[in-house]
PDB file of C-alpha atoms and ligand atoms in Angstrom:
ATOM      1  CA  MET A   1      -1.550  23.311   3.890  1.00  0.00           C
ATOM      2  CA  ALA A   2      -0.589  19.814   2.862  1.00  0.00           C
ATOM      3  CA  GLN A   3       2.270  19.545   0.398  1.00  0.00           C
ATOM      4  CA  GLN A   4       2.981  16.895  -2.169  1.00  0.00           C
ATOM      5  CA  ARG A   5       6.227  15.059  -1.374  1.00  0.00           C
ATOM      6  CA  GLU A   6       8.697  13.358  -3.676  1.00  0.00           C
ATOM      7  CA  ILE A   7       8.216   9.577  -3.839  1.00  0.00           C
ATOM      8  CA  THR A   8      11.314   7.452  -3.231  1.00  0.00           C
ATOM      9  CA  GLU A   9      11.960   4.664  -5.727  1.00  0.00           C
ATOM     10  CA  LEU A  10      13.475   1.197  -5.529  1.00  0.00           C
ATOM     11  CA  GLY A  11      17.204   1.538  -4.905  1.00  0.00           C
ATOM     12  CA  ASN A  12      16.730   4.239  -2.262  1.00  0.00           C
ATOM     13  CA  PRO A  13      17.990   2.733   1.040  1.00  0.00           C
ATOM     14  CA  VAL A  14      15.033   4.165   3.019  1.00  0.00           C
ATOM     15  CA  LEU A  15      12.796   1.581   1.309  1.00  0.00           C
ATOM     16  CA  ARG A  16      14.968  -1.243   2.629  1.00  0.00           C
ATOM     17  CA  GLN A  17      15.227  -0.370   6.307  1.00  0.00           C
ATOM     18  CA  ARG A  18      12.949  -1.206   9.222  1.00  0.00           C
ATOM     19  CA  ALA A  19      11.075   1.983  10.055  1.00  0.00           C
ATOM     20  CA  GLU A  20      10.912   3.333  13.627  1.00  0.00           C
ATOM     21  CA  ARG A  21       7.842   3.450  15.880  1.00  0.00           C
ATOM     22  CA  VAL A  22       6.146   6.830  16.205  1.00  0.00           C
ATOM     23  CA  GLU A  23       6.459   7.991  19.821  1.00  0.00           C
ATOM     24  CA  SER A  24       4.455  11.192  19.732  1.00  0.00           C
ATOM     25  CA  ILE A  25       1.568  11.030  17.279  1.00  0.00           C
ATOM     26  CA  SER A  26       0.184  14.466  18.200  1.00  0.00           C
ATOM     27  CA  ASP A  27       3.411  16.280  17.180  1.00  0.00           C
ATOM     28  CA  SER A  28       2.744  18.822  14.443  1.00  0.00           C
ATOM     29  CA  GLU A  29       5.526  17.295  12.307  1.00  0.00           C
ATOM     30  CA  ILE A  30       3.784  13.912  12.385  1.00  0.00           C
ATOM     31  CA  GLN A  31       0.361  15.418  11.662  1.00  0.00           C
ATOM     32  CA  GLU A  32       1.818  17.373   8.723  1.00  0.00           C
ATOM     33  CA  LEU A  33       3.516  14.231   7.439  1.00  0.00           C
ATOM     34  CA  ILE A  34       0.147  12.410   7.517  1.00  0.00           C
ATOM     35  CA  ASP A  35      -1.588  15.221   5.601  1.00  0.00           C
ATOM     36  CA  ASP A  36       1.247  15.283   3.057  1.00  0.00           C
ATOM     37  CA  MET A  37       1.086  11.493   2.607  1.00  0.00           C
ATOM     38  CA  ILE A  38      -2.685  11.593   1.983  1.00  0.00           C
ATOM     39  CA  LEU A  39      -2.204  14.317  -0.646  1.00  0.00           C
ATOM     40  CA  THR A  40       0.819  12.607  -2.240  1.00  0.00           C
ATOM     41  CA  ALA A  41      -1.028   9.294  -2.571  1.00  0.00           C
ATOM     42  CA  ALA A  42      -4.058  11.045  -4.091  1.00  0.00           C
ATOM     43  CA  GLU A  43      -1.976  13.037  -6.592  1.00  0.00           C
ATOM     44  CA  ALA A  44      -0.170   9.854  -7.666  1.00  0.00           C
ATOM     45  CA  SER A  45      -3.446   7.851  -7.865  1.00  0.00           C
ATOM     46  CA  GLY A  46      -2.127   5.445  -5.244  1.00  0.00           C
ATOM     47  CA  VAL A  47      -4.363   3.254  -3.086  1.00  0.00           C
ATOM     48  CA  GLY A  48      -1.884   3.483  -0.246  1.00  0.00           C
ATOM     49  CA  ILE A  49       1.429   4.997   0.738  1.00  0.00           C
ATOM     50  CA  ALA A  50       3.903   4.322   3.525  1.00  0.00           C
ATOM     51  CA  ALA A  51       6.132   6.931   5.218  1.00  0.00           C
ATOM     52  CA  PRO A  52       9.393   5.441   3.820  1.00  0.00           C
ATOM     53  CA  GLN A  53       7.986   6.213   0.352  1.00  0.00           C
ATOM     54  CA  VAL A  54       8.289   9.908   1.226  1.00  0.00           C
ATOM     55  CA  SER A  55      11.727   9.449   2.851  1.00  0.00           C
ATOM     56  CA  GLU A  56      10.481   9.177   6.455  1.00  0.00           C
ATOM     57  CA  ALA A  57      11.563   5.953   8.185  1.00  0.00           C
ATOM     58  CA  LEU A  58       8.495   5.868  10.455  1.00  0.00           C
ATOM     59  CA  ARG A  59       5.833   3.208  11.048  1.00  0.00           C
ATOM     60  CA  ILE A  60       2.962   5.106   9.411  1.00  0.00           C
ATOM     61  CA  PHE A  61       0.949   4.263   6.332  1.00  0.00           C
ATOM     62  CA  ILE A  62      -2.242   5.377   4.604  1.00  0.00           C
ATOM     63  CA  ILE A  63      -4.914   3.235   3.015  1.00  0.00           C
ATOM     64  CA  ALA A  64      -6.452   5.694   0.560  1.00  0.00           C
ATOM     65  CA  GLY A  65     -10.189   5.620   0.367  1.00  0.00           C
ATOM     66  CA  THR A  66     -11.250   6.797  -3.048  1.00  0.00           C
ATOM     67  CA  ALA A  67     -11.392   4.755  -6.222  1.00  0.00           C
ATOM     68  CA  SER A  68      -8.251   5.267  -8.273  1.00  0.00           C
ATOM     69  CA  PRO A  69      -7.676   5.255 -12.038  1.00  0.00           C
ATOM     70  CA  ARG A  70      -4.724   2.913 -11.429  1.00  0.00           C
ATOM     71  CA  TYR A  71      -7.080   0.506  -9.596  1.00  0.00           C
ATOM     72  CA  PRO A  72     -10.530   1.007 -11.146  1.00  0.00           C
ATOM     73  CA  ASP A  73     -11.967  -2.005  -9.331  1.00  0.00           C
ATOM     74  CA  ALA A  74     -10.905  -0.790  -5.885  1.00  0.00           C
ATOM     75  CA  PRO A  75     -13.914  -0.368  -3.586  1.00  0.00           C
ATOM     76  CA  GLU A  76     -14.721   3.131  -2.343  1.00  0.00           C
ATOM     77  CA  THR A  77     -13.889   3.258   1.353  1.00  0.00           C
ATOM     78  CA  GLU A  78     -12.782   5.864   3.856  1.00  0.00           C
ATOM     79  CA  THR A  79      -9.117   6.824   4.091  1.00  0.00           C
ATOM     80  CA  LYS A  80      -7.383   5.166   7.019  1.00  0.00           C
ATOM     81  CA  VAL A  81      -4.257   6.372   8.799  1.00  0.00           C
ATOM     82  CA  ILE A  82      -2.379   3.432  10.321  1.00  0.00           C
ATOM     83  CA  ILE A  83       0.351   4.079  12.920  1.00  0.00           C
ATOM     84  CA  ASN A  84       2.548   1.529  14.760  1.00  0.00           C
ATOM     85  CA  PRO A  85       0.527  -1.424  13.436  1.00  0.00           C
ATOM     86  CA  GLU A  86       0.836  -5.065  14.453  1.00  0.00           C
ATOM     87  CA  ILE A  87      -0.830  -7.874  12.535  1.00  0.00           C
ATOM     88  CA  VAL A  88      -2.340 -10.092  15.243  1.00  0.00           C
ATOM     89  CA  SER A  89      -3.772 -12.869  13.089  1.00  0.00           C
ATOM     90  CA  VAL A  90      -4.046 -13.895   9.456  1.00  0.00           C
ATOM     91  CA  SER A  91      -6.285 -16.238   7.490  1.00  0.00           C
ATOM     92  CA  ASP A  92      -4.763 -19.496   6.283  1.00  0.00           C
ATOM     93  CA  GLU A  93      -6.298 -18.727   2.928  1.00  0.00           C
ATOM     94  CA  LEU A  94      -3.996 -16.948   0.512  1.00  0.00           C
ATOM     95  CA  GLU A  95      -5.076 -15.170  -2.651  1.00  0.00           C
ATOM     96  CA  LYS A  96      -2.919 -14.120  -5.565  1.00  0.00           C
ATOM     97  CA  ASP A  97      -3.744 -10.859  -7.319  1.00  0.00           C
ATOM     98  CA  TRP A  98      -2.082  -8.004  -9.175  1.00  0.00           C
ATOM     99  CA  GLU A  99      -0.152  -5.298  -7.347  1.00  0.00           C
ATOM    100  CA  GLY A 100       1.867  -2.288  -8.319  1.00  0.00           C
ATOM    101  CA  CYS A 101       3.810   0.224  -6.257  1.00  0.00           C
ATOM    102  CA  LEU A 102       4.362   3.983  -6.528  1.00  0.00           C
ATOM    103  CA  SER A 103       8.035   3.310  -5.701  1.00  0.00           C
ATOM    104  CA  ILE A 104       8.419   0.755  -8.520  1.00  0.00           C
ATOM    105  CA  PRO A 105       6.849   2.549 -11.492  1.00  0.00           C
ATOM    106  CA  GLY A 106       5.952   0.684 -14.654  1.00  0.00           C
ATOM    107  CA  LEU A 107       5.613  -2.832 -13.225  1.00  0.00           C
ATOM    108  CA  ARG A 108       2.780  -5.036 -11.993  1.00  0.00           C
ATOM    109  CA  ALA A 109       3.034  -8.538 -10.544  1.00  0.00           C
ATOM    110  CA  LEU A 110       0.916 -11.289  -9.054  1.00  0.00           C
ATOM    111  CA  VAL A 111       1.443 -11.355  -5.285  1.00  0.00           C
ATOM    112  CA  PRO A 112       0.077 -13.925  -2.826  1.00  0.00           C
ATOM    113  CA  ARG A 113      -1.449 -12.334   0.308  1.00  0.00           C
ATOM    114  CA  HIS A 114      -3.589 -13.501   3.212  1.00  0.00           C
ATOM    115  CA  LYS A 115      -7.234 -13.062   2.254  1.00  0.00           C
ATOM    116  CA  SER A 116      -8.028 -11.539   5.635  1.00  0.00           C
ATOM    117  CA  ILE A 117      -6.060 -10.230   8.591  1.00  0.00           C
ATOM    118  CA  ARG A 118      -6.648  -8.707  12.030  1.00  0.00           C
ATOM    119  CA  ALA A 119      -4.507  -5.820  13.165  1.00  0.00           C
ATOM    120  CA  VAL A 120      -4.086  -3.372  16.020  1.00  0.00           C
ATOM    121  CA  TYR A 121      -2.834   0.133  15.353  1.00  0.00           C
ATOM    122  CA  ARG A 122      -3.079   3.769  16.456  1.00  0.00           C
ATOM    123  CA  ASP A 123      -5.105   6.204  14.374  1.00  0.00           C
ATOM    124  CA  ARG A 124      -3.995   9.837  13.891  1.00  0.00           C
ATOM    125  CA  ASN A 125      -5.677  10.816  17.160  1.00  0.00           C
ATOM    126  CA  ALA A 126      -3.592   8.122  18.918  1.00  0.00           C
ATOM    127  CA  ASN A 127      -6.662   5.993  19.617  1.00  0.00           C
ATOM    128  CA  LEU A 128      -5.934   2.270  19.776  1.00  0.00           C
ATOM    129  CA  VAL A 129      -7.930   0.456  17.090  1.00  0.00           C
ATOM    130  CA  GLU A 130      -8.392  -3.262  16.541  1.00  0.00           C
ATOM    131  CA  GLU A 131      -9.813  -4.030  13.123  1.00  0.00           C
ATOM    132  CA  GLY A 132     -10.285  -6.831  10.622  1.00  0.00           C
ATOM    133  CA  PHE A 133      -9.436  -6.293   6.960  1.00  0.00           C
ATOM    134  CA  SER A 134     -10.369  -8.522   4.055  1.00  0.00           C
ATOM    135  CA  ASP A 135      -9.867  -8.826   0.324  1.00  0.00           C
ATOM    136  CA  PHE A 136      -8.623  -5.622  -1.349  1.00  0.00           C
ATOM    137  CA  GLU A 137      -8.116  -3.684   1.908  1.00  0.00           C
ATOM    138  CA  ALA A 138      -6.244  -6.622   3.449  1.00  0.00           C
ATOM    139  CA  ARG A 139      -3.985  -6.696   0.384  1.00  0.00           C
ATOM    140  CA  VAL A 140      -3.222  -2.973   0.606  1.00  0.00           C
ATOM    141  CA  PHE A 141      -2.620  -3.309   4.363  1.00  0.00           C
ATOM    142  CA  GLN A 142      -0.122  -6.152   3.863  1.00  0.00           C
ATOM    143  CA  HIS A 143       1.639  -4.291   1.017  1.00  0.00           C
ATOM    144  CA  GLU A 144       2.046  -1.127   3.128  1.00  0.00           C
ATOM    145  CA  TYR A 145       2.951  -3.085   6.265  1.00  0.00           C
ATOM    146  CA  ASP A 146       5.773  -4.660   4.263  1.00  0.00           C
ATOM    147  CA  HIS A 147       7.033  -1.164   3.362  1.00  0.00           C
ATOM    148  CA  ILE A 148       7.592  -0.223   7.017  1.00  0.00           C
ATOM    149  CA  ASN A 149       9.646  -3.414   7.376  1.00  0.00           C
ATOM    150  CA  GLY A 150      11.810  -2.722   4.317  1.00  0.00           C
ATOM    151  CA  VAL A 151      10.032  -5.256   2.084  1.00  0.00           C
ATOM    152  CA  VAL A 152       8.619  -4.519  -1.401  1.00  0.00           C
ATOM    153  CA  PHE A 153       6.039  -6.487  -3.386  1.00  0.00           C
ATOM    154  CA  LEU A 154       8.591  -7.892  -5.815  1.00  0.00           C
ATOM    155  CA  ASP A 155      10.138  -9.769  -2.838  1.00  0.00           C
ATOM    156  CA  ARG A 156       6.851 -11.704  -2.517  1.00  0.00           C
ATOM    157  CA  VAL A 157       6.445 -12.667  -6.190  1.00  0.00           C
ATOM    158  CA  GLU A 158       6.699 -16.419  -6.662  1.00  0.00           C
ATOM    159  CA  SER A 159       7.949 -16.409 -10.247  1.00  0.00           C
ATOM    160  CA  SER A 160       9.517 -13.752 -12.459  1.00  0.00           C
ATOM    161  CA  LEU A 161       7.047 -14.987 -15.089  1.00  0.00           C
ATOM    162  CA  GLU A 162       4.351 -13.253 -13.006  1.00  0.00           C
ATOM    163  CA  ILE A 163       5.907  -9.782 -13.441  1.00  0.00           C
ATOM    164  CA  VAL A 164       4.601  -7.651 -16.316  1.00  0.00           C
ATOM    165  CA  THR A 165       4.973  -4.055 -17.442  1.00  0.00           C
ATOM    166  CA  GLU A 166       2.159  -1.641 -16.700  1.00  0.00           C
ATOM    167  CA  ASN A 167       1.492  -1.229 -20.445  1.00  0.00           C
ATOM    168  CA  GLU A 168       1.000  -4.973 -20.915  1.00  0.00           C
ATOM    169  CA  TYR A 169      -1.046  -5.124 -17.698  1.00  0.00           C
ATOM    170  CA  MET A 170      -3.443  -2.500 -19.089  1.00  0.00           C
ATOM    171  CA  LYS A 171      -3.862  -4.642 -22.221  1.00  0.00           C
ATOM    172  CA  LEU A 172      -4.536  -7.734 -20.101  1.00  0.00           C
ATOM    173  CA  MET A 173      -7.195  -5.897 -18.088  1.00  0.00           C
ATOM    174  CA  ALA A 174      -8.845  -4.063 -20.983  1.00  0.00           C
ATOM    175  CA  PRO A 175     -12.255  -5.466 -21.881  1.00  0.00           C
ATOM    176  CA  SER A 176     -11.759  -7.296 -25.143  1.00  0.00           C
ATOM    177  CA  ASP A 177     -13.182  -5.592 -28.200  1.00  0.00           C
ATOM    178  CA  PRO A 178     -15.343  -8.141 -30.060  1.00  0.00           C
ATOM    179  CA  GLU A 179     -14.460  -6.603 -33.439  1.00  0.00           C
ATOM    180  CA  GLU A 180     -10.823  -7.386 -32.890  1.00  0.00           C
ATOM    181  CA  GLU A 181     -11.416 -11.002 -32.039  1.00  0.00           C
ATOM    182  CA  GLU A 182     -11.691 -12.379 -35.544  1.00  0.00           C
TER     183      GLU A 182
HETATM  184 ZN1  LIG B   1       4.321   0.113  -2.462  1.00  0.00          ZN
END
């Protein structure tokens, strides 16, 4: 049975180290870790989670598939388990959009990311996959890929003026009520 794990927060050294490659994907410990990460991301309404966020310095992350209350505009896609990834190419085009992080609660910021990327990785059955990601999925991929290299989204913010609290972010995103616009 999968178990929810405690999420590490900014200041914990595990979030700032380069995570290690996974040598033996079929090990029961690794498979349990993957199941626990999927559950932990779902319980926290995250769109992704990386192993260092549950205190494991390993090159594994999840791109969660279901729409999340924290990201209501996220497209519904299948959950992907990404192991030992390499980004092989990126689009020149960058796009700035809002991000948050389960390890940095209460903040959102505008982060520039490549609009599309191509990556190779192993899935949880150790199959080698080459895949292109674009838009929202590419953003989540780049955010999680940063985590396994000890980088967090605030490192990528261009101006501190583009950091807001989650409460203010919710106000920014809320559809404006016409009756209050007088
Ligand atoms: Zn994060």
